Amino acid sequence: MSESYACDVLVVGGGVTGAGVLRDLARRGLKTLLVDRGDFGTGTTGRYHGLLHSGGRYAAGDAVTARECIDENRVLRRIAPASIEDTGGYFVATPDDPEDYVDAFPAACAAADIPCEEIPVAAALRREPALNPKIRRVFRLPDGSVEPWNLIDGNIADARAHCSDAWSYRRVVAFERAGERIISATVRDERSGTTARIAPRFVVSTAGAWAGQIAALAGVEVTMVPGKGVMLIYNQRMTDTVVNRCHKSADGDIMVPVHTVAILGTTDVRVADPDVYDISREEVSALIAEGEKLFPDLGRMRLLRAYAGVRPLYQPPAATQAAQNRSISRAHTVLDHGEDGIDNYVSIVGGKLTTFRLMAEDTVDVVCEKLGVTTPCTTADEMLPNQVPGKTYWLGHRLAEHEAEGGGDSALICECELVTRPMLASFLDEHWPCSVDDMRRGTRLGMGPCQGGFCTFRAAGMAAEHAAAGASGTTDDAIVGYLRERFKGTRPIAAGRQLQELWMVLGIYGGLGIESLVDGGPAADAREADDARR
Amino acid sequence: MTIAELVEEASLEQVGYSSDQCLKCNVCNTACPVARVTDLYPGPKYVGPQAARFRMGRNLPAQGKGGPRLKSPDLTVDYCSGCGWCTTVCPAGVKVAEMNSQSRARMKAGGRPKLRDWGLGQTDLTGRIGVMFSPLGNWALANRPLRRMMELTVGIHHAAPFPKFSRRTFQSAWKRRHKGDVGRPLPGPDKAVVYFHGCAVNYYEPHVANAAISILERNGFQVIVPPQVCCGLPLISNGIYGEAREKAHHNLKILADYARKGYRIIGTSTSCTHTIKAEYREMLDIHDDDATVVANATWDICEFLLDLHDHGKLDTGFGRLDEDLPYHAPCQLRSHGIGLPAMDLFALVPGLRAMDMDHDCCGIAGTYGMKKEKYDIGMAVGAPLFARVRASGAAEAACDSETCRWQIEKASGVRTRHPVEILQAAYLAGDAAAGRAGQSPAGSGGVAPVTSH
Ligand SMILES: Cc1cc2nc3c(=O)[nH]c(=O)nc-3n(C[C@H](O)[C@H](O)[C@H](O)COP(=O)(O)OP(=O)(O)OC[C@H]3O[C@@H](n4cnc5c(N)ncnc54)[C@H](O)[C@@H]3O)c2cc1C
Ligand code: SF4
Ligand code: SF4
């Protein structure tokens, strides 16, 4: 093993929480290293619903979370406006929602300091005509949508400006303990297979649903109850406003407009392993049926794919095993493993993306206290470096920019999401080496209706140009790997146009001599989906 | 609900959602006449279903109230000519041209329309004034320095084809001719039809109306000409939806009464009839009962005559017309989805050698090719057509749509007429051969030549 990398703090898990913890530690003067087993934001953070909570969803049942949400909602609008679309949110009472809940809703919001204004149903329908005309009441709250990768990027960039660093594709495979302390961690480079030794003074686990696995490496027990949530991506936004059902949280009751698409979610099912789950057609149908209570025409709108994420829910040792996942608090908990016999190790579990900064602050407060650092937290006051004051995201910006340059298809690599050759070239310059999937997270490549059908070979070609000479042969793998991943998400919803699209894309790649795009042999999935439809 | 139930007929989709149907296949791009000739226009797939996903509030009526959040980020969509080919060829049923029209309207929402675009939309107003001062107006439109001035000031290309104003509107001539008819009971819907003349006939080409009317009368139909206004298409193509809706409602109110009684509505302008059949509902989002009954009752004149023939009811007493006749099927006619009825009718005329020019678009697309910045594009789009018409050596050509006729005539130098004018000439030839007195229509004479400019 090569020589070790010394730092003050090692943060394990590069989701939004890890990025937030990294930034906070760095700003308080601690040299910090963040590692993730994959690209940053490939855990739950990259597979969440996209909602910047106003807190309204928790107002009636979980006042602590509700208040944290609205506070952090305000903070994020200040420090990361470009990552946020100020869509506003409606909480609508459908005929299915219990009146007492609806009646008590405004007061519950007021108690949590959440601005909540009732507006006439007609006004809501005028703004969002796809809404169910039978809704009875509508409340307007400051919900929004938030882009996670941009947020992670900004946090990491700020940390790098403060003598810290972040490494992707480095998996923590072991901890070395000396008595009450962790003295080093072994990380494996997931691309080259080599390992490195990190020697930190302190370890923070921000591994979300995987926090239990990391704890096990250190020899302590953290019981996570990963909750799988399924979401459906619609081809275009049937609403420009976030729409929530005004009732006790349940499945399929929120629609979030995110960039060019709208996402319906979610569900909550306990899974044993956060890396092993699938999405059934029954789950998809059940979600749509619920979603139709908000948008009656949903069944006719085109779905692009289904995906799922796993909630980092934590079960304190005392809680009963019978508790339903939905009733476990969404609030976060900082676990100081000093109680388990390790002095320099904490885990942060639970929480929401909306509250990631607060989670980081609470965690770093504990770390600083242990390390004797008294520098105060400044993450709520300073804007992230990749932001412009006050300028929130606007759906039309990409089209407007592209049009200002004359528009046109010629420079487009991904036509659906308007990703241009220069955009990809500069991404490759900055992030090389990277996979097509990394390019997707960085640019939205392949996230539109054809799900990579027309852009993958172009993007893989650009990547091949970037690669060292002699790297040919990897292009096919890149294409196959990426498209397989994309198709996995299409499979549970494949019907109608999206099924035709899938067939057409298979045809295109078949013509290019690439056959095994779906598991189980050429075109097997599409055929299976076809059969299921018949 | 099962997943299979999610599959829905494309035709049921509203324009706003029809981008959901796009498979990205590029067929529309290969068919678009404008994208073929200029890099200024990125093509239907890009400005249509692709760009649609980046527009806010696409569920709302175009140019409805809604303020800046509806403002469209597009610029290039303004280069769409609205010819409709993309919608016609799309295998998935995406209403691309309609989507483009609506986003043009959104683009212009809030701001005041350009004087030129507003003016080109006001066919009723300019027509009425033009007819009132027809000698002066016609002199002005033929005056080169003045046309240069017009190009500089309002942006209408100096070489753009303009027809001559007639001395009197068709409406007023008709009213005068039928003064005595007021209050007389109408025959039933199998013996009478309603005529929608449109602006071109009203202000510039009354001879087309006269030919049509004489053909209809010859085939046993009394012709009803109710008061009517511009169909609204010029306003739609210039992105002025509010006023277009007013025109539509005005016409629908009058026409619906007849349609409900079973009368058919016949038009000589394929673009007017297509507007009434399709655009009132699809583009202007008018979905009331009036719009449906009127749409279902409306026929293009050649479509109607061919239908009569299919039922064995068309008078086929056509005489011999020994000539080559290049024929251009306008884009709007293709959008009807009724084939090329004029060609089928020409086939009934002995000696007539009608030739389909087999070209997609003449480039004028309503008022598109008249505009300063689009004139060259329009001419490039139509260039192969003009060359083919010229090469045919024929003395005259035929085309169902007025602005296309003016464009072809101007660009190729070959006199271009409405199919009904040709058919009327064939009837007259038949009558002459049979030694019967020609049923020359009243008024200005059914086959008056188009003045060339
Ligand atoms: C379906 C669903 C919908 C949600 N919707 C919302 C919402 O709308 N709004 C909201 O505010 N919140 C939402 N949440 C919650 C929110 O997504 C999560 O709380 C948040 O993203 C968690 O981020 P994290 O950084 O803690 O975890 P993660 O993003 O999961 O990060 C953990 C990281 O640890 C890495 N890791 C694991 N093992 C190792 C190892 N051995 N070595 C190195 N790295 C390792 C993983 O690769 C992963 O990147 C949702 C959650 C789910 C599941
Ligand atoms: S022809 Fe239709 S389906 Fe094909 S790209 Fe154009 S709009 Fe899409
Ligand atoms: S309407 Fe005509 S010009 Fe416009 S995009 Fe369609 S084919 Fe092209």
mmCIF file of N, CA, C and O in Angstrom, chain A residues 474-502:
data_model
loop_
_atom_site.group_PDB
_atom_site.id
_atom_site.type_symbol
_atom_site.label_atom_id
_atom_site.label_comp_id
_atom_site.label_asym_id
_atom_site.label_seq_id
_atom_site.Cartn_x
_atom_site.Cartn_y
_atom_site.Cartn_z
ATOM 1 N N THR A 474 -13.497 0.920 -26.015
ATOM 2 C CA THR A 474 -14.269 1.263 -24.819
ATOM 3 C C THR A 474 -15.539 1.999 -25.201
ATOM 4 O O THR A 474 -16.465 2.096 -24.419
ATOM 5 N N THR A 475 -15.574 2.530 -26.431
ATOM 6 C CA THR A 475 -16.737 3.311 -26.821
ATOM 7 C C THR A 475 -18.007 2.463 -26.804
ATOM 8 O O THR A 475 -19.028 2.870 -26.271
ATOM 9 N N ASP A 476 -17.917 1.264 -27.383
ATOM 10 C CA ASP A 476 -19.077 0.382 -27.370
ATOM 11 C C ASP A 476 -19.530 0.102 -25.948
ATOM 12 O O ASP A 476 -20.713 0.113 -25.642
ATOM 13 N N ASP A 477 -18.547 -0.157 -25.072
ATOM 14 C CA ASP A 477 -18.905 -0.449 -23.690
ATOM 15 C C ASP A 477 -19.605 0.739 -23.056
ATOM 16 O O ASP A 477 -20.572 0.598 -22.311
ATOM 17 N N ALA A 478 -19.083 1.920 -23.375
ATOM 18 C CA ALA A 478 -19.677 3.124 -22.791
ATOM 19 C C ALA A 478 -21.120 3.260 -23.240
ATOM 20 O O ALA A 478 -22.011 3.557 -22.450
ATOM 21 N N ILE A 479 -21.343 3.007 -24.518
ATOM 22 C CA ILE A 479 -22.691 3.130 -25.063
ATOM 23 C C ILE A 479 -23.611 2.090 -24.425
ATOM 24 O O ILE A 479 -24.687 2.404 -23.915
ATOM 25 N N VAL A 480 -23.132 0.863 -24.429
ATOM 26 C CA VAL A 480 -23.969 -0.217 -23.912
ATOM 27 C C VAL A 480 -24.274 0.006 -22.434
ATOM 28 O O VAL A 480 -25.424 -0.083 -21.993
ATOM 29 N N GLY A 481 -23.228 0.354 -21.676
ATOM 30 C CA GLY A 481 -23.417 0.536 -20.239
ATOM 31 C C GLY A 481 -24.434 1.624 -19.951
ATOM 32 O O GLY A 481 -25.347 1.457 -19.136
ATOM 33 N N TYR A 482 -24.291 2.710 -20.660
ATOM 34 C CA TYR A 482 -25.162 3.842 -20.396
ATOM 35 C C TYR A 482 -26.601 3.537 -20.785
ATOM 36 O O TYR A 482 -27.544 3.762 -20.029
ATOM 37 N N LEU A 483 -26.769 3.010 -21.993
ATOM 38 C CA LEU A 483 -28.128 2.761 -22.471
ATOM 39 C C LEU A 483 -28.828 1.685 -21.650
ATOM 40 O O LEU A 483 -30.021 1.764 -21.400
ATOM 41 N N ARG A 484 -28.079 0.695 -21.215
ATOM 42 C CA ARG A 484 -28.697 -0.330 -20.372
ATOM 43 C C ARG A 484 -29.297 0.302 -19.127
ATOM 44 O O ARG A 484 -30.398 -0.026 -18.699
ATOM 45 N N GLU A 485 -28.542 1.218 -18.551
ATOM 46 C CA GLU A 485 -29.013 1.902 -17.357
ATOM 47 C C GLU A 485 -30.270 2.703 -17.666
ATOM 48 O O GLU A 485 -31.245 2.683 -16.918
ATOM 49 N N ARG A 486 -30.263 3.388 -18.796
ATOM 50 C CA ARG A 486 -31.431 4.173 -19.197
ATOM 51 C C ARG A 486 -32.642 3.261 -19.415
ATOM 52 O O ARG A 486 -33.741 3.554 -18.996
ATOM 53 N N PHE A 487 -32.412 2.143 -20.088
ATOM 54 C CA PHE A 487 -33.530 1.257 -20.418
ATOM 55 C C PHE A 487 -34.123 0.620 -19.171
ATOM 56 O O PHE A 487 -35.299 0.289 -19.129
ATOM 57 N N LYS A 488 -33.280 0.432 -18.175
ATOM 58 C CA LYS A 488 -33.786 -0.151 -16.942
ATOM 59 C C LYS A 488 -34.946 0.695 -16.404
ATOM 60 O O LYS A 488 -35.925 0.188 -15.895
ATOM 61 N N GLY A 489 -34.798 1.987 -16.558
ATOM 62 C CA GLY A 489 -35.843 2.875 -16.057
ATOM 63 C C GLY A 489 -37.050 2.951 -16.970
ATOM 64 O O GLY A 489 -38.147 3.278 -16.539
ATOM 65 N N THR A 490 -36.843 2.656 -18.251
ATOM 66 C CA THR A 490 -37.968 2.710 -19.189
ATOM 67 C C THR A 490 -38.847 1.479 -19.030
ATOM 68 O O THR A 490 -40.051 1.525 -19.206
ATOM 69 N N ARG A 491 -38.203 0.379 -18.680
ATOM 70 C CA ARG A 491 -38.894 -0.911 -18.659
ATOM 71 C C ARG A 491 -40.188 -0.939 -17.853
ATOM 72 O O ARG A 491 -41.215 -1.371 -18.369
ATOM 73 N N PRO A 492 -40.181 -0.413 -16.623
ATOM 74 C CA PRO A 492 -41.435 -0.525 -15.870
ATOM 75 C C PRO A 492 -42.577 0.307 -16.439
ATOM 76 O O PRO A 492 -43.728 0.067 -16.098
ATOM 77 N N ILE A 493 -42.278 1.276 -17.279
ATOM 78 C CA ILE A 493 -43.366 2.113 -17.790
ATOM 79 C C ILE A 493 -43.575 1.912 -19.290
ATOM 80 O O ILE A 493 -44.440 2.559 -19.871
ATOM 81 N N ALA A 494 -42.765 1.042 -19.896
ATOM 82 C CA ALA A 494 -42.802 0.961 -21.353
ATOM 83 C C ALA A 494 -44.203 0.662 -21.865
ATOM 84 O O ALA A 494 -44.773 -0.395 -21.603
ATOM 85 N N ALA A 495 -44.760 1.612 -22.584
ATOM 86 C CA ALA A 495 -46.085 1.494 -23.188
ATOM 87 C C ALA A 495 -46.206 2.650 -24.147
ATOM 88 O O ALA A 495 -45.440 3.613 -24.053
ATOM 89 N N GLY A 496 -47.131 2.552 -25.057
ATOM 90 C CA GLY A 496 -47.423 3.677 -25.940
ATOM 91 C C GLY A 496 -46.185 4.210 -26.623
ATOM 92 O O GLY A 496 -45.326 3.467 -27.095
ATOM 93 N N ARG A 497 -46.099 5.518 -26.667
ATOM 94 C CA ARG A 497 -45.002 6.160 -27.388
ATOM 95 C C ARG A 497 -43.636 5.775 -26.842
ATOM 96 O O ARG A 497 -42.680 5.651 -27.586
ATOM 97 N N GLN A 498 -43.534 5.636 -25.524
ATOM 98 C CA GLN A 498 -42.214 5.360 -24.984
ATOM 99 C C GLN A 498 -41.743 3.967 -25.379
ATOM 100 O O GLN A 498 -40.559 3.725 -25.546
ATOM 101 N N LEU A 499 -42.686 3.072 -25.561
ATOM 102 C CA LEU A 499 -42.324 1.737 -26.035
ATOM 103 C C LEU A 499 -41.871 1.808 -27.498
ATOM 104 O O LEU A 499 -40.883 1.187 -27.882
ATOM 105 N N GLN A 500 -42.584 2.604 -28.278
ATOM 106 C CA GLN A 500 -42.170 2.773 -29.679
ATOM 107 C C GLN A 500 -40.789 3.403 -29.755
ATOM 108 O O GLN A 500 -39.947 3.006 -30.553
ATOM 109 N N GLU A 501 -40.580 4.395 -28.891
ATOM 110 C CA GLU A 501 -39.278 5.065 -28.860
ATOM 111 C C GLU A 501 -38.188 4.040 -28.550
ATOM 112 O O GLU A 501 -37.135 4.011 -29.186
ATOM 113 N N LEU A 502 -38.455 3.192 -27.577
ATOM 114 C CA LEU A 502 -37.487 2.181 -27.174
ATOM 115 C C LEU A 502 -37.147 1.278 -28.362
ATOM 116 O O LEU A 502 -35.982 0.992 -28.637
#
